[in-house]
């Protein structure tokens, strides 16, 4: 992708997701992920309807008229986007790949955090850590994250969610809001997620394509494993083959939901051809 085309894509995603975060998600994000408490801001003259418990009696005595203390939410939150960039994310049978939806959701979340003056960081992973961008504030930082999501070329095509979670736990010393975006076609991350979930506020967002849920009867077809690169002839006429694949897929999905729920983490499913706007909004409202 040349620079001109990349900038055009970044701008297109910015316009779409910025509008969503400004008009829909910014407030929901704020009410869902609270700050660390209330901190003193200033004193002002008492107004009708103010809580009498907030009267500052020292200032009131000094000026011989009522003044109240004003508090504001102490936020300074950090959001980490953990994004799976393995080979299976380059799958899609409708208008979009899983990677495209992951990019849009990540951008929407990032702009929602930006609107609330929170820091945003990015961790791209396969079966190794591909890229880590430390959390920072600012629009230019968010645009850099979007550029990386669009053009980054990973070294590996495989997936290891456990290793990514372990890295995050080691590198992020303070509590963060963590969104893990993946198809979660992996296992063996139960113990690591349990540790990460105790330290951070974690949500798993599973992006999937409806054609992944089962294999249709197409006869003998050639299939490519996008993570290993191996090509195999598969007899999709066989009921046993279709049944075995269906069980494998359901086991992975059940493992994802069960592991996240038992670790006290949030769970969100989003199909490529569905509205992620409704899914995210519904999740924020339930959390809020």
PDB file of C-alpha atoms in Angstrom:
ATOM      1  CA  UNK A   1       0.000   0.000   0.000  1.00  0.00           C
ATOM      2  CA  UNK A   2       1.552   3.322  -1.063  1.00  0.00           C
ATOM      3  CA  UNK A   3       1.555   6.369   1.237  1.00  0.00           C
ATOM      4  CA  UNK A   4      -1.246   8.196  -0.577  1.00  0.00           C
ATOM      5  CA  UNK A   5      -3.571   5.187  -0.461  1.00  0.00           C
ATOM      6  CA  UNK A   6      -2.709   4.538   3.190  1.00  0.00           C
ATOM      7  CA  UNK A   7      -3.471   8.129   4.219  1.00  0.00           C
ATOM      8  CA  UNK A   8      -6.752   7.937   2.317  1.00  0.00           C
ATOM      9  CA  UNK A   9      -7.739   4.768   4.209  1.00  0.00           C
ATOM     10  CA  UNK A  10      -6.705   6.251   7.555  1.00  0.00           C
ATOM     11  CA  UNK A  11      -8.791   9.357   6.838  1.00  0.00           C
ATOM     12  CA  UNK A  12     -11.816   7.257   5.824  1.00  0.00           C
ATOM     13  CA  UNK A  13     -11.669   5.208   9.027  1.00  0.00           C
ATOM     14  CA  UNK A  14     -11.077   8.347  11.110  1.00  0.00           C
ATOM     15  CA  UNK A  15     -14.178  10.075   9.716  1.00  0.00           C
ATOM     16  CA  UNK A  16     -16.415   7.026  10.263  1.00  0.00           C
ATOM     17  CA  UNK A  17     -15.193   5.990  13.707  1.00  0.00           C
ATOM     18  CA  UNK A  18     -14.665   9.529  15.043  1.00  0.00           C
ATOM     19  CA  UNK A  19     -18.310  10.307  14.325  1.00  0.00           C
ATOM     20  CA  UNK A  20     -19.373   7.154  16.188  1.00  0.00           C
ATOM     21  CA  UNK A  21     -17.193   7.927  19.205  1.00  0.00           C
ATOM     22  CA  UNK A  22     -18.269  11.585  19.321  1.00  0.00           C
ATOM     23  CA  UNK A  23     -22.023  10.999  19.030  1.00  0.00           C
ATOM     24  CA  UNK A  24     -22.558   7.509  20.443  1.00  0.00           C
ATOM     25  CA  UNK A  25     -19.717   5.876  22.326  1.00  0.00           C
ATOM     26  CA  UNK A  26     -17.890   8.721  24.064  1.00  0.00           C
ATOM     27  CA  UNK A  27     -20.484   9.134  26.817  1.00  0.00           C
ATOM     28  CA  UNK A  28     -21.156   5.397  27.127  1.00  0.00           C
ATOM     29  CA  UNK A  29     -17.432   4.690  27.420  1.00  0.00           C
ATOM     30  CA  UNK A  30     -17.110   7.359  30.130  1.00  0.00           C
ATOM     31  CA  UNK A  31     -19.976   5.972  32.214  1.00  0.00           C
ATOM     32  CA  UNK A  32     -18.809   2.365  31.774  1.00  0.00           C
ATOM     33  CA  UNK A  33     -15.172   2.874  32.744  1.00  0.00           C
ATOM     34  CA  UNK A  34     -15.085   5.061  35.810  1.00  0.00           C
ATOM     35  CA  UNK A  35     -12.139   7.051  37.089  1.00  0.00           C
ATOM     36  CA  UNK A  36     -10.333   6.390  40.358  1.00  0.00           C
ATOM     37  CA  UNK A  37     -12.635   8.636  42.391  1.00  0.00           C
ATOM     38  CA  UNK A  38     -13.438  12.297  42.941  1.00  0.00           C
ATOM     39  CA  UNK A  39     -10.840  14.990  43.481  1.00  0.00           C
ATOM     40  CA  UNK A  40     -11.300  18.567  44.739  1.00  0.00           C
ATOM     41  CA  UNK A  41     -11.492  21.147  41.945  1.00  0.00           C
ATOM     42  CA  UNK A  42     -12.602  24.555  43.313  1.00  0.00           C
ATOM     43  CA  UNK A  43     -15.083  26.459  45.492  1.00  0.00           C
ATOM     44  CA  UNK A  44     -17.941  28.543  44.138  1.00  0.00           C
ATOM     45  CA  UNK A  45     -20.924  30.447  45.504  1.00  0.00           C
ATOM     46  CA  UNK A  46     -23.853  28.386  46.701  1.00  0.00           C
ATOM     47  CA  UNK A  47     -26.677  28.020  44.152  1.00  0.00           C
ATOM     48  CA  UNK A  48     -30.262  26.960  44.764  1.00  0.00           C
ATOM     49  CA  UNK A  49     -30.462  23.161  44.724  1.00  0.00           C
ATOM     50  CA  UNK A  50     -26.831  22.522  45.796  1.00  0.00           C
ATOM     51  CA  UNK A  51     -26.311  19.810  48.392  1.00  0.00           C
ATOM     52  CA  UNK A  52     -25.813  21.508  51.765  1.00  0.00           C
ATOM     53  CA  UNK A  53     -23.317  18.761  52.663  1.00  0.00           C
ATOM     54  CA  UNK A  54     -20.888  20.236  50.114  1.00  0.00           C
ATOM     55  CA  UNK A  55     -20.788  23.683  51.818  1.00  0.00           C
ATOM     56  CA  UNK A  56     -17.255  24.800  52.657  1.00  0.00           C
ATOM     57  CA  UNK A  57     -17.814  26.283  56.111  1.00  0.00           C
ATOM     58  CA  UNK A  58     -14.379  27.920  56.359  1.00  0.00           C
ATOM     59  CA  UNK A  59     -14.830  29.921  53.134  1.00  0.00           C
ATOM     60  CA  UNK A  60     -18.467  30.610  54.017  1.00  0.00           C
ATOM     61  CA  UNK A  61     -17.420  32.123  57.385  1.00  0.00           C
ATOM     62  CA  UNK A  62     -14.691  34.198  55.732  1.00  0.00           C
ATOM     63  CA  UNK A  63     -16.984  35.812  53.128  1.00  0.00           C
ATOM     64  CA  UNK A  64     -20.169  35.723  55.164  1.00  0.00           C
ATOM     65  CA  UNK A  65     -22.091  33.998  52.367  1.00  0.00           C
ATOM     66  CA  UNK A  66     -22.375  30.296  51.466  1.00  0.00           C
ATOM     67  CA  UNK A  67     -19.756  28.641  49.235  1.00  0.00           C
ATOM     68  CA  UNK A  68     -19.659  24.996  48.132  1.00  0.00           C
ATOM     69  CA  UNK A  69     -16.814  22.650  47.239  1.00  0.00           C
ATOM     70  CA  UNK A  70     -16.757  21.402  43.639  1.00  0.00           C
ATOM     71  CA  UNK A  71     -15.338  17.959  42.851  1.00  0.00           C
ATOM     72  CA  UNK A  72     -14.532  16.375  39.509  1.00  0.00           C
ATOM     73  CA  UNK A  73     -13.863  12.807  38.451  1.00  0.00           C
ATOM     74  CA  UNK A  74     -10.221  11.813  38.586  1.00  0.00           C
ATOM     75  CA  UNK A  75      -9.786   9.741  35.405  1.00  0.00           C
ATOM     76  CA  UNK A  76      -6.293   9.363  33.937  1.00  0.00           C
ATOM     77  CA  UNK A  77      -7.266   5.911  32.635  1.00  0.00           C
ATOM     78  CA  UNK A  78      -5.272   3.792  30.204  1.00  0.00           C
ATOM     79  CA  UNK A  79      -6.749   1.688  27.407  1.00  0.00           C
ATOM     80  CA  UNK A  80      -4.772  -1.133  25.797  1.00  0.00           C
ATOM     81  CA  UNK A  81      -5.864  -2.620  22.475  1.00  0.00           C
ATOM     82  CA  UNK A  82      -4.573  -6.187  22.107  1.00  0.00           C
ATOM     83  CA  UNK A  83      -5.073  -7.144  18.460  1.00  0.00           C
ATOM     84  CA  UNK A  84      -4.605 -10.571  16.907  1.00  0.00           C
ATOM     85  CA  UNK A  85      -2.872 -10.135  13.515  1.00  0.00           C
ATOM     86  CA  UNK A  86      -2.440 -13.844  12.732  1.00  0.00           C
ATOM     87  CA  UNK A  87      -3.327 -15.371   9.371  1.00  0.00           C
ATOM     88  CA  UNK A  88      -6.888 -16.357  10.298  1.00  0.00           C
ATOM     89  CA  UNK A  89      -7.893 -12.681  10.564  1.00  0.00           C
ATOM     90  CA  UNK A  90      -7.528 -12.388   6.776  1.00  0.00           C
ATOM     91  CA  UNK A  91     -10.719 -14.374   6.230  1.00  0.00           C
ATOM     92  CA  UNK A  92     -14.062 -13.042   5.098  1.00  0.00           C
ATOM     93  CA  UNK A  93     -16.900 -14.175   2.838  1.00  0.00           C
ATOM     94  CA  UNK A  94     -18.963 -10.970   2.826  1.00  0.00           C
ATOM     95  CA  UNK A  95     -17.766  -7.421   2.121  1.00  0.00           C
ATOM     96  CA  UNK A  96     -15.109  -7.376   4.847  1.00  0.00           C
ATOM     97  CA  UNK A  97     -12.298  -9.448   6.286  1.00  0.00           C
ATOM     98  CA  UNK A  98     -12.228 -10.023  10.042  1.00  0.00           C
ATOM     99  CA  UNK A  99      -9.185  -7.741  10.082  1.00  0.00           C
ATOM    100  CA  UNK A 100     -11.229  -4.841   8.642  1.00  0.00           C
ATOM    101  CA  UNK A 101     -13.870  -5.046  11.387  1.00  0.00           C
ATOM    102  CA  UNK A 102     -11.176  -5.392  14.058  1.00  0.00           C
ATOM    103  CA  UNK A 103      -9.555  -2.197  12.739  1.00  0.00           C
ATOM    104  CA  UNK A 104     -12.834  -0.255  12.807  1.00  0.00           C
ATOM    105  CA  UNK A 105     -13.747  -1.416  16.323  1.00  0.00           C
ATOM    106  CA  UNK A 106     -10.231  -0.599  17.560  1.00  0.00           C
ATOM    107  CA  UNK A 107     -10.412   2.884  16.024  1.00  0.00           C
ATOM    108  CA  UNK A 108     -13.843   3.540  17.569  1.00  0.00           C
ATOM    109  CA  UNK A 109     -12.616   2.480  21.007  1.00  0.00           C
ATOM    110  CA  UNK A 110      -9.443   4.556  20.626  1.00  0.00           C
ATOM    111  CA  UNK A 111     -11.347   7.730  19.690  1.00  0.00           C
ATOM    112  CA  UNK A 112     -13.779   7.132  22.591  1.00  0.00           C
ATOM    113  CA  UNK A 113     -10.797   6.978  24.952  1.00  0.00           C
ATOM    114  CA  UNK A 114      -9.284  10.082  23.310  1.00  0.00           C
ATOM    115  CA  UNK A 115     -12.535  11.987  23.814  1.00  0.00           C
ATOM    116  CA  UNK A 116     -12.277  11.202  27.541  1.00  0.00           C
ATOM    117  CA  UNK A 117      -8.615  12.269  27.692  1.00  0.00           C
ATOM    118  CA  UNK A 118      -7.415   8.706  28.403  1.00  0.00           C
ATOM    119  CA  UNK A 119      -4.174   7.134  27.225  1.00  0.00           C
ATOM    120  CA  UNK A 120      -4.270   4.521  24.436  1.00  0.00           C
ATOM    121  CA  UNK A 121      -1.725   1.794  23.709  1.00  0.00           C
ATOM    122  CA  UNK A 122      -1.511  -0.986  21.116  1.00  0.00           C
ATOM    123  CA  UNK A 123      -0.220  -4.555  21.247  1.00  0.00           C
ATOM    124  CA  UNK A 124      -0.187  -6.540  18.002  1.00  0.00           C
ATOM    125  CA  UNK A 125       0.395 -10.273  18.424  1.00  0.00           C
ATOM    126  CA  UNK A 126       0.521 -13.614  16.618  1.00  0.00           C
ATOM    127  CA  UNK A 127       2.319 -16.436  18.420  1.00  0.00           C
ATOM    128  CA  UNK A 128       4.863 -13.756  19.310  1.00  0.00           C
ATOM    129  CA  UNK A 129       4.734 -10.058  20.168  1.00  0.00           C
ATOM    130  CA  UNK A 130       4.767  -8.297  16.797  1.00  0.00           C
ATOM    131  CA  UNK A 131       4.491  -4.666  17.948  1.00  0.00           C
ATOM    132  CA  UNK A 132       4.008  -2.768  21.207  1.00  0.00           C
ATOM    133  CA  UNK A 133       3.124   0.925  21.230  1.00  0.00           C
ATOM    134  CA  UNK A 134       3.182   2.349  24.789  1.00  0.00           C
ATOM    135  CA  UNK A 135       0.048   4.231  25.935  1.00  0.00           C
ATOM    136  CA  UNK A 136      -0.083   7.944  25.130  1.00  0.00           C
ATOM    137  CA  UNK A 137      -2.666  10.676  24.634  1.00  0.00           C
ATOM    138  CA  UNK A 138      -3.405  12.724  21.532  1.00  0.00           C
ATOM    139  CA  UNK A 139      -5.025  12.515  18.113  1.00  0.00           C
ATOM    140  CA  UNK A 140      -1.740  11.984  16.240  1.00  0.00           C
ATOM    141  CA  UNK A 141      -1.040   8.979  18.474  1.00  0.00           C
ATOM    142  CA  UNK A 142      -4.464   7.466  17.677  1.00  0.00           C
ATOM    143  CA  UNK A 143      -3.874   8.015  13.948  1.00  0.00           C
ATOM    144  CA  UNK A 144      -0.538   6.199  14.239  1.00  0.00           C
ATOM    145  CA  UNK A 145      -2.359   3.250  15.852  1.00  0.00           C
ATOM    146  CA  UNK A 146      -4.844   3.167  12.953  1.00  0.00           C
ATOM    147  CA  UNK A 147      -1.985   3.265  10.421  1.00  0.00           C
ATOM    148  CA  UNK A 148      -0.313   0.295  12.118  1.00  0.00           C
ATOM    149  CA  UNK A 149      -3.581  -1.654  12.154  1.00  0.00           C
ATOM    150  CA  UNK A 150      -3.978  -1.031   8.417  1.00  0.00           C
ATOM    151  CA  UNK A 151      -0.498  -1.685   7.076  1.00  0.00           C
ATOM    152  CA  UNK A 152       1.415  -3.794   9.619  1.00  0.00           C
ATOM    153  CA  UNK A 153       2.871  -7.020   8.177  1.00  0.00           C
ATOM    154  CA  UNK A 154       3.383  -9.672  10.891  1.00  0.00           C
ATOM    155  CA  UNK A 155       6.380 -12.026  10.868  1.00  0.00           C
ATOM    156  CA  UNK A 156       4.249 -15.010  11.877  1.00  0.00           C
ATOM    157  CA  UNK A 157       0.797 -16.280  10.914  1.00  0.00           C
ATOM    158  CA  UNK A 158       0.153 -18.382  14.026  1.00  0.00           C
ATOM    159  CA  UNK A 159      -1.643 -17.473  17.273  1.00  0.00           C
ATOM    160  CA  UNK A 160      -0.700 -17.610  20.950  1.00  0.00           C
ATOM    161  CA  UNK A 161      -3.069 -15.580  23.103  1.00  0.00           C
ATOM    162  CA  UNK A 162      -1.450 -16.766  26.331  1.00  0.00           C
ATOM    163  CA  UNK A 163       1.952 -15.319  25.392  1.00  0.00           C
ATOM    164  CA  UNK A 164       0.373 -11.973  24.494  1.00  0.00           C
ATOM    165  CA  UNK A 165      -1.456 -11.802  27.837  1.00  0.00           C
ATOM    166  CA  UNK A 166       1.724 -12.717  29.705  1.00  0.00           C
ATOM    167  CA  UNK A 167       3.630  -9.926  27.936  1.00  0.00           C
ATOM    168  CA  UNK A 168       0.885  -7.406  28.752  1.00  0.00           C
ATOM    169  CA  UNK A 169       0.904  -8.368  32.439  1.00  0.00           C
ATOM    170  CA  UNK A 170       4.669  -7.883  32.598  1.00  0.00           C
ATOM    171  CA  UNK A 171       4.820  -4.581  30.721  1.00  0.00           C
ATOM    172  CA  UNK A 172       1.705  -2.841  32.164  1.00  0.00           C
ATOM    173  CA  UNK A 173       2.335  -2.183  35.849  1.00  0.00           C
ATOM    174  CA  UNK A 174      -0.788  -0.098  36.509  1.00  0.00           C
ATOM    175  CA  UNK A 175      -4.385  -1.166  35.968  1.00  0.00           C
ATOM    176  CA  UNK A 176      -5.637  -0.684  32.400  1.00  0.00           C
ATOM    177  CA  UNK A 177      -8.815  -1.174  30.376  1.00  0.00           C
ATOM    178  CA  UNK A 178      -7.866  -4.002  27.999  1.00  0.00           C
ATOM    179  CA  UNK A 179      -9.722  -5.042  24.848  1.00  0.00           C
ATOM    180  CA  UNK A 180      -8.534  -8.302  23.249  1.00  0.00           C
ATOM    181  CA  UNK A 181      -9.708  -8.471  19.608  1.00  0.00           C
ATOM    182  CA  UNK A 182      -9.394 -11.872  17.949  1.00  0.00           C
ATOM    183  CA  UNK A 183     -11.357 -14.767  16.464  1.00  0.00           C
ATOM    184  CA  UNK A 184     -10.147 -16.781  19.501  1.00  0.00           C
ATOM    185  CA  UNK A 185      -9.503 -19.909  17.453  1.00  0.00           C
ATOM    186  CA  UNK A 186      -6.911 -20.872  20.041  1.00  0.00           C
ATOM    187  CA  UNK A 187      -6.676 -22.499  23.464  1.00  0.00           C
ATOM    188  CA  UNK A 188      -4.344 -22.805  26.462  1.00  0.00           C
ATOM    189  CA  UNK A 189      -4.721 -19.246  27.784  1.00  0.00           C
ATOM    190  CA  UNK A 190      -6.960 -19.975  30.801  1.00  0.00           C
ATOM    191  CA  UNK A 191      -4.306 -19.601  33.507  1.00  0.00           C
ATOM    192  CA  UNK A 192      -2.715 -16.510  31.968  1.00  0.00           C
ATOM    193  CA  UNK A 193      -6.092 -14.785  31.532  1.00  0.00           C
ATOM    194  CA  UNK A 194      -6.955 -15.471  35.166  1.00  0.00           C
ATOM    195  CA  UNK A 195      -3.803 -13.580  36.228  1.00  0.00           C
ATOM    196  CA  UNK A 196      -4.384 -10.736  33.736  1.00  0.00           C
ATOM    197  CA  UNK A 197      -8.054 -10.424  34.746  1.00  0.00           C
ATOM    198  CA  UNK A 198      -7.115  -9.848  38.392  1.00  0.00           C
ATOM    199  CA  UNK A 199      -4.865  -6.934  37.455  1.00  0.00           C
ATOM    200  CA  UNK A 200      -6.741  -5.327  34.546  1.00  0.00           C
ATOM    201  CA  UNK A 201     -10.303  -4.694  33.320  1.00  0.00           C
ATOM    202  CA  UNK A 202     -10.336  -7.136  30.376  1.00  0.00           C
ATOM    203  CA  UNK A 203     -12.905  -7.608  27.596  1.00  0.00           C
ATOM    204  CA  UNK A 204     -12.619 -10.201  24.826  1.00  0.00           C
ATOM    205  CA  UNK A 205     -14.183  -9.183  21.504  1.00  0.00           C
ATOM    206  CA  UNK A 206     -14.591 -12.213  19.227  1.00  0.00           C
ATOM    207  CA  UNK A 207     -14.811 -11.334  15.529  1.00  0.00           C
ATOM    208  CA  UNK A 208     -16.016 -14.165  13.294  1.00  0.00           C
ATOM    209  CA  UNK A 209     -17.498 -14.987   9.894  1.00  0.00           C
ATOM    210  CA  UNK A 210     -20.698 -17.046   9.665  1.00  0.00           C
ATOM    211  CA  UNK A 211     -19.099 -19.384   7.099  1.00  0.00           C
ATOM    212  CA  UNK A 212     -16.558 -20.445   9.749  1.00  0.00           C
ATOM    213  CA  UNK A 213     -19.244 -22.033  11.890  1.00  0.00           C
ATOM    214  CA  UNK A 214     -19.710 -25.079   9.683  1.00  0.00           C
ATOM    215  CA  UNK A 215     -18.347 -26.594   6.456  1.00  0.00           C
ATOM    216  CA  UNK A 216     -20.901 -26.794   3.625  1.00  0.00           C
ATOM    217  CA  UNK A 217     -21.172 -29.908   1.430  1.00  0.00           C
ATOM    218  CA  UNK A 218     -19.029 -28.921  -1.578  1.00  0.00           C
ATOM    219  CA  UNK A 219     -17.502 -32.268  -2.493  1.00  0.00           C
ATOM    220  CA  UNK A 220     -13.734 -32.732  -2.427  1.00  0.00           C
ATOM    221  CA  UNK A 221     -12.113 -29.300  -2.174  1.00  0.00           C
ATOM    222  CA  UNK A 222      -8.632 -27.916  -1.636  1.00  0.00           C
ATOM    223  CA  UNK A 223      -8.301 -25.954   1.623  1.00  0.00           C
ATOM    224  CA  UNK A 224      -5.545 -23.693   2.909  1.00  0.00           C
ATOM    225  CA  UNK A 225      -4.708 -23.332   6.595  1.00  0.00           C
ATOM    226  CA  UNK A 226      -3.906 -19.607   6.774  1.00  0.00           C
ATOM    227  CA  UNK A 227      -1.874 -20.020   9.972  1.00  0.00           C
ATOM    228  CA  UNK A 228       0.325 -22.990   9.000  1.00  0.00           C
ATOM    229  CA  UNK A 229       0.315 -22.518   5.214  1.00  0.00           C
ATOM    230  CA  UNK A 230      -0.522 -26.195   4.614  1.00  0.00           C
ATOM    231  CA  UNK A 231      -2.875 -27.167   1.790  1.00  0.00           C
ATOM    232  CA  UNK A 232      -5.105 -30.243   2.084  1.00  0.00           C
ATOM    233  CA  UNK A 233      -7.773 -31.987   0.064  1.00  0.00           C
ATOM    234  CA  UNK A 234     -10.892 -32.221   2.223  1.00  0.00           C
ATOM    235  CA  UNK A 235     -13.912 -34.385   1.469  1.00  0.00           C
ATOM    236  CA  UNK A 236     -16.729 -32.099   2.600  1.00  0.00           C
ATOM    237  CA  UNK A 237     -19.306 -34.698   1.494  1.00  0.00           C
ATOM    238  CA  UNK A 238     -18.350 -36.739   4.546  1.00  0.00           C
ATOM    239  CA  UNK A 239     -20.730 -36.215   7.469  1.00  0.00           C
ATOM    240  CA  UNK A 240     -17.958 -37.199   9.874  1.00  0.00           C
ATOM    241  CA  UNK A 241     -15.652 -34.499   8.485  1.00  0.00           C
ATOM    242  CA  UNK A 242     -18.336 -31.831   8.774  1.00  0.00           C
ATOM    243  CA  UNK A 243     -19.300 -33.014  12.261  1.00  0.00           C
ATOM    244  CA  UNK A 244     -15.659 -33.059  13.468  1.00  0.00           C
ATOM    245  CA  UNK A 245     -15.082 -29.520  12.188  1.00  0.00           C
ATOM    246  CA  UNK A 246     -18.330 -28.258  13.778  1.00  0.00           C
ATOM    247  CA  UNK A 247     -17.349 -29.756  17.142  1.00  0.00           C
ATOM    248  CA  UNK A 248     -13.848 -28.268  16.912  1.00  0.00           C
ATOM    249  CA  UNK A 249     -15.271 -24.808  16.180  1.00  0.00           C
ATOM    250  CA  UNK A 250     -17.856 -24.947  18.981  1.00  0.00           C
ATOM    251  CA  UNK A 251     -15.233 -26.168  21.452  1.00  0.00           C
ATOM    252  CA  UNK A 252     -13.042 -23.135  20.690  1.00  0.00           C
ATOM    253  CA  UNK A 253     -15.977 -20.717  21.087  1.00  0.00           C
ATOM    254  CA  UNK A 254     -17.105 -22.383  24.337  1.00  0.00           C
ATOM    255  CA  UNK A 255     -13.534 -22.276  25.655  1.00  0.00           C
ATOM    256  CA  UNK A 256     -13.354 -18.533  24.916  1.00  0.00           C
ATOM    257  CA  UNK A 257     -16.643 -17.696  26.649  1.00  0.00           C
ATOM    258  CA  UNK A 258     -16.129 -20.019  29.602  1.00  0.00           C
ATOM    259  CA  UNK A 259     -12.536 -18.876  30.202  1.00  0.00           C
ATOM    260  CA  UNK A 260     -13.347 -15.165  30.023  1.00  0.00           C
ATOM    261  CA  UNK A 261     -16.468 -15.459  32.202  1.00  0.00           C
ATOM    262  CA  UNK A 262     -14.711 -17.496  34.893  1.00  0.00           C
ATOM    263  CA  UNK A 263     -11.828 -14.994  34.925  1.00  0.00           C
ATOM    264  CA  UNK A 264     -14.261 -12.126  35.606  1.00  0.00           C
ATOM    265  CA  UNK A 265     -13.689 -10.634  32.137  1.00  0.00           C
ATOM    266  CA  UNK A 266     -16.194  -9.230  29.646  1.00  0.00           C
ATOM    267  CA  UNK A 267     -17.312 -11.136  26.540  1.00  0.00           C
ATOM    268  CA  UNK A 268     -18.575  -9.746  23.241  1.00  0.00           C
ATOM    269  CA  UNK A 269     -19.337 -11.612  19.995  1.00  0.00           C
ATOM    270  CA  UNK A 270     -19.455  -9.742  16.691  1.00  0.00           C
ATOM    271  CA  UNK A 271     -20.068 -11.351  13.306  1.00  0.00           C
ATOM    272  CA  UNK A 272     -18.414  -9.666  10.327  1.00  0.00           C
ATOM    273  CA  UNK A 273     -21.753  -8.905   8.629  1.00  0.00           C
ATOM    274  CA  UNK A 274     -23.451  -7.605  11.806  1.00  0.00           C
ATOM    275  CA  UNK A 275     -23.460  -4.057  13.194  1.00  0.00           C
ATOM    276  CA  UNK A 276     -20.603  -3.764  15.657  1.00  0.00           C
ATOM    277  CA  UNK A 277     -22.119  -0.409  16.665  1.00  0.00           C
ATOM    278  CA  UNK A 278     -25.172  -2.110  18.216  1.00  0.00           C
ATOM    279  CA  UNK A 279     -23.008  -4.810  19.811  1.00  0.00           C
ATOM    280  CA  UNK A 280     -20.606  -2.329  21.424  1.00  0.00           C
ATOM    281  CA  UNK A 281     -23.392  -0.025  22.557  1.00  0.00           C
ATOM    282  CA  UNK A 282     -25.314  -2.911  24.116  1.00  0.00           C
ATOM    283  CA  UNK A 283     -22.170  -4.085  25.921  1.00  0.00           C
ATOM    284  CA  UNK A 284     -21.394  -0.608  27.283  1.00  0.00           C
ATOM    285  CA  UNK A 285     -24.982  -0.169  28.509  1.00  0.00           C
ATOM    286  CA  UNK A 286     -24.936  -3.550  30.290  1.00  0.00           C
ATOM    287  CA  UNK A 287     -21.590  -2.711  31.883  1.00  0.00           C
ATOM    288  CA  UNK A 288     -22.629   0.842  32.774  1.00  0.00           C
TER     289      UNK A 288
END
